[in-house]
PDB file of C-alpha atoms in Angstrom:
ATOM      1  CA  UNK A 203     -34.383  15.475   2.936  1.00 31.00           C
ATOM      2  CA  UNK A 204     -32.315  12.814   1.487  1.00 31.00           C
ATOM      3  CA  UNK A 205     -28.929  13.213  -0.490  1.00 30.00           C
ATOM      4  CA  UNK A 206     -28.374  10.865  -3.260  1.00 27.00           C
ATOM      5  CA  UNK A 207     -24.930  10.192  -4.896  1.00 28.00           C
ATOM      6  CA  UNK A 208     -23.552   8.071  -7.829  1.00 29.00           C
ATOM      7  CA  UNK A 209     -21.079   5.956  -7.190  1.00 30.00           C
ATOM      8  CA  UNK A 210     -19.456   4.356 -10.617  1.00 26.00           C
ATOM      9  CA  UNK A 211     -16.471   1.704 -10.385  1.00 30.00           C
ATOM     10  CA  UNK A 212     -16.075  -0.884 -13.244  1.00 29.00           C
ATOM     11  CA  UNK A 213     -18.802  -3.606 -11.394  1.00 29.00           C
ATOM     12  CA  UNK A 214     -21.634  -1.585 -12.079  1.00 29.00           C
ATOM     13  CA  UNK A 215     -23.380   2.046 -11.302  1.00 26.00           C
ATOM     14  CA  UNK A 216     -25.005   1.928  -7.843  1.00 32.00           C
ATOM     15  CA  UNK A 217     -27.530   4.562  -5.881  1.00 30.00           C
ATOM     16  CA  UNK A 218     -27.340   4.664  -2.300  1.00 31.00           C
ATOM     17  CA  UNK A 219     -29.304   7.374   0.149  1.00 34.00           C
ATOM     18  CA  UNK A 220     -28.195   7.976   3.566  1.00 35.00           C
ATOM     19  CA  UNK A 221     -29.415  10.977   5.852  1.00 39.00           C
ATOM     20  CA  UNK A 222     -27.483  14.192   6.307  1.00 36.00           C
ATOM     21  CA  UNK A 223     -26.282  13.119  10.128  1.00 41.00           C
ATOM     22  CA  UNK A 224     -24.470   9.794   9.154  1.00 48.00           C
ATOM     23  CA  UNK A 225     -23.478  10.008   5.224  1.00 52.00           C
ATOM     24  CA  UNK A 226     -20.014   9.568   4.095  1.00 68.00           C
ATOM     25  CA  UNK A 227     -17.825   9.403   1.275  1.00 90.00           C
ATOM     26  CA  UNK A 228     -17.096   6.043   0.335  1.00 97.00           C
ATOM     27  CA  UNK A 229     -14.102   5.150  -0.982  1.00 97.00           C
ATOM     28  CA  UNK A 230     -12.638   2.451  -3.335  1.00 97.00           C
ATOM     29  CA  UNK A 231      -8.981   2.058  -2.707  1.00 98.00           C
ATOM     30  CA  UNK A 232      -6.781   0.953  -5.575  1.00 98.00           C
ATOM     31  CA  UNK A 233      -3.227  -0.929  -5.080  1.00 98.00           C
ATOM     32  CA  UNK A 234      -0.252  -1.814  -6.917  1.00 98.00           C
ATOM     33  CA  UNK A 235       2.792  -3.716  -6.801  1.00 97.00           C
ATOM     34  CA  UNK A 236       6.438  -1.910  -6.802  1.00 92.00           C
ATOM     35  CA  UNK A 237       7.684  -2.403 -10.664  1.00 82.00           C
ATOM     36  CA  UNK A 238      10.984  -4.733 -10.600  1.00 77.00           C
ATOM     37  CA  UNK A 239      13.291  -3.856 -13.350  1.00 70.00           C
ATOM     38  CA  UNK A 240      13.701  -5.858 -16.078  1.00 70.00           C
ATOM     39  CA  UNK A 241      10.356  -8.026 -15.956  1.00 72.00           C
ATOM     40  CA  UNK A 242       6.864  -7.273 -15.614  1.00 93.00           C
ATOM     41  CA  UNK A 243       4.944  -8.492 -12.460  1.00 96.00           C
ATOM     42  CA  UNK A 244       1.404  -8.667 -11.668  1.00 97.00           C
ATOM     43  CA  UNK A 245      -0.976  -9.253  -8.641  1.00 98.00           C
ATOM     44  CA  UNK A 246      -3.920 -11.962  -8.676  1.00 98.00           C
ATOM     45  CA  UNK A 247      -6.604 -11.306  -6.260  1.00 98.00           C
ATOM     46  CA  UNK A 248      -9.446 -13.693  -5.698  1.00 98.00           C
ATOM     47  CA  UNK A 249     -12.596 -13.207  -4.115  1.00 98.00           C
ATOM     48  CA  UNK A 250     -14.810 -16.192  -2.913  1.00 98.00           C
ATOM     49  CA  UNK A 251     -17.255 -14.478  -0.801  1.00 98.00           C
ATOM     50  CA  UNK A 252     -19.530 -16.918  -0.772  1.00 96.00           C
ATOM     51  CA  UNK A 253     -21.068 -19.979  -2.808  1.00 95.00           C
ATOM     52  CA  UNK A 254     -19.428 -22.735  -3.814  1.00 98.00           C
ATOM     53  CA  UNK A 255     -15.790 -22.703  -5.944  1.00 98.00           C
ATOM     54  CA  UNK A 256     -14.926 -22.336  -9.670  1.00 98.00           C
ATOM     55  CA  UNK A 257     -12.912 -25.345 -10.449  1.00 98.00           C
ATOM     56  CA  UNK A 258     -12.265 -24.033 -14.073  1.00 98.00           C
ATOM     57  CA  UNK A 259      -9.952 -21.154 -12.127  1.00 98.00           C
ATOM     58  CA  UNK A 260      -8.901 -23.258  -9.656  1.00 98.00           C
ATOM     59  CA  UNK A 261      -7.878 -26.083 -11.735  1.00 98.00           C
ATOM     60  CA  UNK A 262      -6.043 -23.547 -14.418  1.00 98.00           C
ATOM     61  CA  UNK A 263      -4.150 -21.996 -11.222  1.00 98.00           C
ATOM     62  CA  UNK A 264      -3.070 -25.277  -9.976  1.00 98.00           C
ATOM     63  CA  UNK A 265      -2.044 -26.643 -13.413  1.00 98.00           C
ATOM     64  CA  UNK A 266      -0.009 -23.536 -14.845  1.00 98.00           C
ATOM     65  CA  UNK A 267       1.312 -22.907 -11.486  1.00 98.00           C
ATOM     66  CA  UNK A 268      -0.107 -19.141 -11.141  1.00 98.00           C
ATOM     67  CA  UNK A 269       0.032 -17.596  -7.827  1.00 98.00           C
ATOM     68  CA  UNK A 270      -2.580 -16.069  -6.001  1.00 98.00           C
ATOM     69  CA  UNK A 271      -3.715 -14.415  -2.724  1.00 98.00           C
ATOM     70  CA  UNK A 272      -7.168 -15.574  -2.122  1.00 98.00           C
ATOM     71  CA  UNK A 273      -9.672 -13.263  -0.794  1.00 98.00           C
ATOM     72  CA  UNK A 274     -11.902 -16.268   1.767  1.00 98.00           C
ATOM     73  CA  UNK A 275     -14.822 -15.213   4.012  1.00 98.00           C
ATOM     74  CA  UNK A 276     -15.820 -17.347   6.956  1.00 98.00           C
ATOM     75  CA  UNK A 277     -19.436 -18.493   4.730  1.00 98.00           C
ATOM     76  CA  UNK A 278     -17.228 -19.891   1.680  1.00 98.00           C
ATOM     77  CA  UNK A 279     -15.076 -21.692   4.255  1.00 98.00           C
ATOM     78  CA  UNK A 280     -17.604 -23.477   5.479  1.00 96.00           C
ATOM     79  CA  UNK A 281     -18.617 -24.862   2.478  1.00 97.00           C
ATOM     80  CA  UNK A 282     -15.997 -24.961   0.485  1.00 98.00           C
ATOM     81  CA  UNK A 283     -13.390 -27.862   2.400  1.00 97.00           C
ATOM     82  CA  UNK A 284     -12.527 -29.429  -0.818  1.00 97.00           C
ATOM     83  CA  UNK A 285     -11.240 -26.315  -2.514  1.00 98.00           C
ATOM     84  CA  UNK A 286      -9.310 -25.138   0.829  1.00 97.00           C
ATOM     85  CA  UNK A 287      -7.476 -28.304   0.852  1.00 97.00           C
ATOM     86  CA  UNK A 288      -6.586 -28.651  -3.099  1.00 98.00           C
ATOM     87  CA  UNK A 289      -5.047 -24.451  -1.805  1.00 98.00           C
ATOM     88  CA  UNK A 290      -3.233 -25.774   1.278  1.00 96.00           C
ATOM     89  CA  UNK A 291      -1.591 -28.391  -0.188  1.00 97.00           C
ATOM     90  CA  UNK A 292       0.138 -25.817  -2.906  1.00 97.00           C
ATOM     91  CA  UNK A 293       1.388 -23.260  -0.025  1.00 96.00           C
ATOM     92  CA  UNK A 294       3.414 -22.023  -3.347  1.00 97.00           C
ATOM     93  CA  UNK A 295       0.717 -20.678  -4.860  1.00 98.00           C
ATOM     94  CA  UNK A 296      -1.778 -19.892  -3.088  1.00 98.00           C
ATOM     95  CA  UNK A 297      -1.959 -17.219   0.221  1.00 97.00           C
ATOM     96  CA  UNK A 298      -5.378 -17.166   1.734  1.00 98.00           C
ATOM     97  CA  UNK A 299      -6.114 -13.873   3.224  1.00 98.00           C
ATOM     98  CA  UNK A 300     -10.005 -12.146   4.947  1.00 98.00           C
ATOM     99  CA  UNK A 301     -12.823 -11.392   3.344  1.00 98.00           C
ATOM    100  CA  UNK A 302     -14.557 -11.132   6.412  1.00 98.00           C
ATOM    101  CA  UNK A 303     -16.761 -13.104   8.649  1.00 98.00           C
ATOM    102  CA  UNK A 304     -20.235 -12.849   6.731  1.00 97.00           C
ATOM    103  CA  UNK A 305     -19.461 -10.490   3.901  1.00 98.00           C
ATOM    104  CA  UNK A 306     -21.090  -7.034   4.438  1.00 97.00           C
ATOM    105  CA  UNK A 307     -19.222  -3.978   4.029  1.00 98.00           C
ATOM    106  CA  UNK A 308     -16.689  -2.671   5.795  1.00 98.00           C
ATOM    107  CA  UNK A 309     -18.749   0.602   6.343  1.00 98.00           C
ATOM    108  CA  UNK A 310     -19.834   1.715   9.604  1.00 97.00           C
ATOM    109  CA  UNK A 311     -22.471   3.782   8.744  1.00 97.00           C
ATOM    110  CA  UNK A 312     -26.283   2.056   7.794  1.00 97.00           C
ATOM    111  CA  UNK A 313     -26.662   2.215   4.189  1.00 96.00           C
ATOM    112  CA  UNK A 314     -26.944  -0.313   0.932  1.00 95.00           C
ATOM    113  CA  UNK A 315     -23.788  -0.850  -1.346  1.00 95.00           C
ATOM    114  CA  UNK A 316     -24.580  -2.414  -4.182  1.00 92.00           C
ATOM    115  CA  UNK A 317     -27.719  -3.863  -2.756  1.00 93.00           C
ATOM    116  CA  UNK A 318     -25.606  -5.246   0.044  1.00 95.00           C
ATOM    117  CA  UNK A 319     -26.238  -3.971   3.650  1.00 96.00           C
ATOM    118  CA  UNK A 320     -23.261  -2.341   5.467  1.00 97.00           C
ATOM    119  CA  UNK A 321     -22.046  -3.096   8.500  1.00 98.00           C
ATOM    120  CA  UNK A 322     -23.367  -0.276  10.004  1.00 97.00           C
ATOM    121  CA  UNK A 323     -21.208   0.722  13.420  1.00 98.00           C
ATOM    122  CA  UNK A 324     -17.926   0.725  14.089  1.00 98.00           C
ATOM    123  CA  UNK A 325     -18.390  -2.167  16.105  1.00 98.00           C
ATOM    124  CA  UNK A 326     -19.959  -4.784  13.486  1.00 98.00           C
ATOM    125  CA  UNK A 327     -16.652  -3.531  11.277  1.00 98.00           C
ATOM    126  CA  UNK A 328     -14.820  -4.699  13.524  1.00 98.00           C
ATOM    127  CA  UNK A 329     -16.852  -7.954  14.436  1.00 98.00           C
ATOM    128  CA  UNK A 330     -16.679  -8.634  10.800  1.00 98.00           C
ATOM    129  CA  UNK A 331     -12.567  -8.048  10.197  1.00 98.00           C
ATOM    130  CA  UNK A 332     -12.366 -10.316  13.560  1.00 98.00           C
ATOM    131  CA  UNK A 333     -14.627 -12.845  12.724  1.00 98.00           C
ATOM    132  CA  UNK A 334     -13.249 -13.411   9.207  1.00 98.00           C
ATOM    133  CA  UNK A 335      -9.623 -14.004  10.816  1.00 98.00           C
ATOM    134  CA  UNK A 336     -11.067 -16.060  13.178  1.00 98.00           C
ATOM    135  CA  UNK A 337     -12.487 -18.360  10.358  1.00 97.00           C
ATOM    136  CA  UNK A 338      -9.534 -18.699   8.726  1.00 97.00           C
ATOM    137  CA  UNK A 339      -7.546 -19.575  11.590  1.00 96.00           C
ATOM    138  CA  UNK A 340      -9.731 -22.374  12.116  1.00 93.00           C
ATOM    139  CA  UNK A 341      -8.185 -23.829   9.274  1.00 92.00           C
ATOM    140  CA  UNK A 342      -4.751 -24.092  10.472  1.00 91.00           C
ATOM    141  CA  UNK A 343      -3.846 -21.174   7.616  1.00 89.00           C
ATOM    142  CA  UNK A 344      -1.357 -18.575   9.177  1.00 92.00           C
ATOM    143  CA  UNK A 345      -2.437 -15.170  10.242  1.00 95.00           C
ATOM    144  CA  UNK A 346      -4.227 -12.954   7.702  1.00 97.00           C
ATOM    145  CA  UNK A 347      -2.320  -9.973   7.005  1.00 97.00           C
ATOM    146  CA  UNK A 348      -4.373  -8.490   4.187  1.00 98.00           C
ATOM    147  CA  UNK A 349      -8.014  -7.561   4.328  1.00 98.00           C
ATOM    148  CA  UNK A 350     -10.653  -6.992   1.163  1.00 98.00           C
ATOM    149  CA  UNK A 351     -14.231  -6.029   2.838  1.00 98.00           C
ATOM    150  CA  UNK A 352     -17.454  -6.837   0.655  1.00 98.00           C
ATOM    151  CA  UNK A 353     -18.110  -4.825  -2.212  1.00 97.00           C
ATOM    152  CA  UNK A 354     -14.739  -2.977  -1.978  1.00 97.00           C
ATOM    153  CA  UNK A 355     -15.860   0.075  -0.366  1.00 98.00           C
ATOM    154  CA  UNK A 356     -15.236   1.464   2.984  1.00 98.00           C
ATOM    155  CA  UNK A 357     -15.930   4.840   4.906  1.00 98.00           C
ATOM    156  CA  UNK A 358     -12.494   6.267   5.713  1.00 97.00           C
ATOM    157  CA  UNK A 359     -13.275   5.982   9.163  1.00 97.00           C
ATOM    158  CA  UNK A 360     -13.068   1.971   8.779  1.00 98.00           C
ATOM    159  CA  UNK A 361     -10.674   2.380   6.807  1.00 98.00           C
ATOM    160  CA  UNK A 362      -8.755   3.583   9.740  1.00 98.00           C
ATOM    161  CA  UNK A 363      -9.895   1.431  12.749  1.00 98.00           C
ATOM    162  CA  UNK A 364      -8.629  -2.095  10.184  1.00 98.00           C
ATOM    163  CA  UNK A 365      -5.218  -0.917   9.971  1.00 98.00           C
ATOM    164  CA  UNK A 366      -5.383  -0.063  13.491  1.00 98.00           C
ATOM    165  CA  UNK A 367      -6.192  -4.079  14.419  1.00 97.00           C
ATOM    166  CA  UNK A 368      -2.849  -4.397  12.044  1.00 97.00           C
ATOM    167  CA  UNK A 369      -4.290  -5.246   8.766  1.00 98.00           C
ATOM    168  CA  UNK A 370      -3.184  -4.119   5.148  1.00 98.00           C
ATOM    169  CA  UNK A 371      -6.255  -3.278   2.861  1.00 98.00           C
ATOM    170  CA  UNK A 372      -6.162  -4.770  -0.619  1.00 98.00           C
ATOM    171  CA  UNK A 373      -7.553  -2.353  -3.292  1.00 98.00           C
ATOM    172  CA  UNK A 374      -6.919  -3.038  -7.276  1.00 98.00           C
ATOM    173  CA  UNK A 375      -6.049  -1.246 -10.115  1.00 98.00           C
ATOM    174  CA  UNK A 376      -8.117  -4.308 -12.526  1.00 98.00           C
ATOM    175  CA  UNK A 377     -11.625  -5.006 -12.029  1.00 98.00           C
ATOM    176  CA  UNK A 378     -11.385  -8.166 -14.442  1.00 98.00           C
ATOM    177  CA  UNK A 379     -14.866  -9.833 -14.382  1.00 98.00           C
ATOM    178  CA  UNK A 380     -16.982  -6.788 -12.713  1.00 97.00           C
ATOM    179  CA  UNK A 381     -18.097  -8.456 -10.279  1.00 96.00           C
ATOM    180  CA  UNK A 382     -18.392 -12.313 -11.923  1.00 97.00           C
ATOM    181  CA  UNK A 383     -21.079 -10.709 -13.815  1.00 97.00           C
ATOM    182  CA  UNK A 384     -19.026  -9.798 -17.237  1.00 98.00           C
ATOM    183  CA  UNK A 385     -19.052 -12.279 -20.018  1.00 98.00           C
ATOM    184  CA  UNK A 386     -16.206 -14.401 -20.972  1.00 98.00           C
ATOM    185  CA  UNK A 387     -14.694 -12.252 -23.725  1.00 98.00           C
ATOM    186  CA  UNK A 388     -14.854  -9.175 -21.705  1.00 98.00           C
ATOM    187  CA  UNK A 389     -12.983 -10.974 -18.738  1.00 98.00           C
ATOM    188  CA  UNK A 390     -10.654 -11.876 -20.797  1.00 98.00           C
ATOM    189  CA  UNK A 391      -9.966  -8.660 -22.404  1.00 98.00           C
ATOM    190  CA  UNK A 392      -9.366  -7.039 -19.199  1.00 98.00           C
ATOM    191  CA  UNK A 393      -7.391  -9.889 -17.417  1.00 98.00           C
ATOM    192  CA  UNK A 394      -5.068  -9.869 -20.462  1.00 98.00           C
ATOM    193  CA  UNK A 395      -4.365  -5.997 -20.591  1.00 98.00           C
ATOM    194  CA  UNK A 396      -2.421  -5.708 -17.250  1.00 97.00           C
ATOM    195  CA  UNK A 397       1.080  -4.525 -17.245  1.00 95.00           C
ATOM    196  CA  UNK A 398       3.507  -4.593 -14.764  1.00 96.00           C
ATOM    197  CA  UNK A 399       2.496  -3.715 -10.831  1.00 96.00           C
ATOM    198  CA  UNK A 400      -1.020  -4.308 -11.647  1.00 97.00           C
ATOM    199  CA  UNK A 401      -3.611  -5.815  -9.173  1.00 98.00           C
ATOM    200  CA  UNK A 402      -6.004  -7.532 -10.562  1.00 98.00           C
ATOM    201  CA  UNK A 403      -9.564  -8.495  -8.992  1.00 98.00           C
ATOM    202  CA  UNK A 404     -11.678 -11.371  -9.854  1.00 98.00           C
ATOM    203  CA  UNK A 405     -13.882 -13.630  -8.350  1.00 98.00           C
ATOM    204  CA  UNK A 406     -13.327 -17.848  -7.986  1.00 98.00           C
ATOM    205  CA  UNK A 407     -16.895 -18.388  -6.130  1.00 98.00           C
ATOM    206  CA  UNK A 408     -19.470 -17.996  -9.374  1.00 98.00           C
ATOM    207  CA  UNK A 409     -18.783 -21.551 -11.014  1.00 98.00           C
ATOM    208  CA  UNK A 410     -21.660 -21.440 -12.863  1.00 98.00           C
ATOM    209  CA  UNK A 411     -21.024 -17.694 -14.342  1.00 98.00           C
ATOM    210  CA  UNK A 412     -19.386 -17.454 -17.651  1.00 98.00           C
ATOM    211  CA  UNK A 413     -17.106 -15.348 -16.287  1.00 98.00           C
ATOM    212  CA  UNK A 414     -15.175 -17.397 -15.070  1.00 98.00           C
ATOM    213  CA  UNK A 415     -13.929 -18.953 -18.035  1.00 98.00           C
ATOM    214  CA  UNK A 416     -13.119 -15.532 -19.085  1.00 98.00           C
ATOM    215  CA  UNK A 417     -10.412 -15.142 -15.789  1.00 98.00           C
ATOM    216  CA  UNK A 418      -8.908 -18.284 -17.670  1.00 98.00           C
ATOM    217  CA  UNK A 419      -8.697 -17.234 -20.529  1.00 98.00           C
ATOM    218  CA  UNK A 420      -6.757 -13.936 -19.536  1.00 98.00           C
ATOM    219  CA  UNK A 421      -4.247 -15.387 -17.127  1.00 98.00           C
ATOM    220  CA  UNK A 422      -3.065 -17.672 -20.049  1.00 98.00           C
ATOM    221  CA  UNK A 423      -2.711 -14.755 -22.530  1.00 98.00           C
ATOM    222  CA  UNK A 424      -1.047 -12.865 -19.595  1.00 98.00           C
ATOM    223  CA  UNK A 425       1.429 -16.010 -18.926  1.00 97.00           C
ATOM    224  CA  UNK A 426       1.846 -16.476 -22.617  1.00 97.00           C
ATOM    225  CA  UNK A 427       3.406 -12.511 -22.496  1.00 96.00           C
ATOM    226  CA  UNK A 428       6.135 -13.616 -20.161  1.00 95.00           C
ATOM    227  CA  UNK A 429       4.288 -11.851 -16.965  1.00 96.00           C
ATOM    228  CA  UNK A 430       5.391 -13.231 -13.761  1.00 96.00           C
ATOM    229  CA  UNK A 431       2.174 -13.787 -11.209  1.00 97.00           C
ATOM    230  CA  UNK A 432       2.773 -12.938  -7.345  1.00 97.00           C
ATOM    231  CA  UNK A 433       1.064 -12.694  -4.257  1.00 98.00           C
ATOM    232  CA  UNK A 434       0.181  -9.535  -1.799  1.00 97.00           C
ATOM    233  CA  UNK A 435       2.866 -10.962   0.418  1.00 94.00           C
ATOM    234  CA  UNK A 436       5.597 -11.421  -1.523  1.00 94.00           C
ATOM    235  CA  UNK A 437       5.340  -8.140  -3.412  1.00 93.00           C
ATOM    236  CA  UNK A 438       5.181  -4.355  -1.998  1.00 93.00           C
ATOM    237  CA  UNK A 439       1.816  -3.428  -2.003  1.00 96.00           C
ATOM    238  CA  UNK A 440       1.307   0.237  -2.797  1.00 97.00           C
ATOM    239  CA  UNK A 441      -2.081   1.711  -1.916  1.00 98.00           C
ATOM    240  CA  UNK A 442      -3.505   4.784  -1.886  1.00 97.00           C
ATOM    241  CA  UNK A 443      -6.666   6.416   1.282  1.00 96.00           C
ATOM    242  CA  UNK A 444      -4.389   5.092   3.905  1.00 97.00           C
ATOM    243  CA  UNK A 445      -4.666   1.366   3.353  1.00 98.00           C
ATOM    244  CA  UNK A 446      -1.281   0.321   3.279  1.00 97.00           C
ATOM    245  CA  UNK A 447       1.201   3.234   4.836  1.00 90.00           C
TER     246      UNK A 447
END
């Protein structure tokens, strides 16, 4: 017999089916910012998982000076050299942090999140954390500290052996452009409606998705309110399933 659960976040509504001797609860971890008195601060997270880069956000970044810890897997590096050199040469603004080596979830149990295949035993989690630090110290970048897995699930279990290799996990508390599959508009709407200690969660490797010009639009509106951008590192990171205490 096989159990079937809905999982909803704000990407989409997914099935998955996994048999009785290996299912687990997946979790999505979520993650704010302390609040600092007297100004209102907020997180931008950026996924490039794979593909090639979204000059639109990286462009708008660079121009209106808007931090951001960018979420890099060892595929996008390869083919992305341009866009990792335009980040390197603003270390102000940009913190590059692992997405993993080849972008499959950080679940170590076989099953299908969001279409994607999981890692599937503890030991391809961990070959995937490794191998995206790896890739990024190939670069020259310093050390990741932070890790986002594909999809942004995990079985608590991973969960537990990342922080045990020394990594923070980066939940969100915004899913701004579910996935780089919301429209424009919508992006924008959601981008533009944090408030201070939010994280926000977007994706720079869809240039050709009209989401993107969405992320634009909302870090401008949020700018425009007086909110200060940050990244993971220079902010206390507050997140809940174990992922940061």
């Amino acid at each position: 017999m096989r159990l079937f659960q809905k999982h909803f976040c704000a990407i989409a509504i997914s099935l998955w089916a996994a048999s009785p001797s290996n299912a687990q609860l997946l979790v999505e971890p979520t993650l704010h910012i302390k609040a600092e008195a007297g100004g209102g601060r907020v997180a931008l997270t950026l996924d490039a998982c794979g593909g090639r880069t979204d000059t639109r956000i990286l462009s708008a970044l660079v121009e209106n000076k808007i931090p951001a810890t960018i979420f890099v897997t060892g595929i996008w590096l390869k083919h992305n050299a341009t866009a990792v050199e335009i980040m390197r040469a603003h270390p102000e603004l940009f913190e590059l942090e692992n997405h993993g080596g080849r972008h499959v979830p950080a679940v170590d149990t076989p099953q299908k999140i969001y279409g994607i295949r999981s890692a599937g035993s503890p030991e391809a989690v961990l070959a995937e954390v490794e191998s995206g630090a790896a890739a990024l110290a190939v670069t020259g970048e310093p050390a990741p500290k932070w890790f986002r897995g594909a999809t942004a699930e995990y079985s608590p279990s991973a969960i537990a052996m990342i922080r045990k290799l020394g990594f923070k996990i980066a939940g969100f508390s915004i899913n701004g452009d579910g996935g780089s599959l919301l429209g424009a508009k919508e992006t924008a709407r959601r981008i533009a409606a944090a408030k201070d200690g939010d994280v926000i969660i977007a994706h720079i490797n869809q240039p050709t998705h009209a989401a993107g010009e969405g992320v634009v639009q909302g870090l401008l509106a949020l700018k425009a309110k007086g909110l200060t951008f940050v990244r993971l590192d220079d902010a206390d990171g507050i997140g809940d399933e174990g992922t940061t205490d």
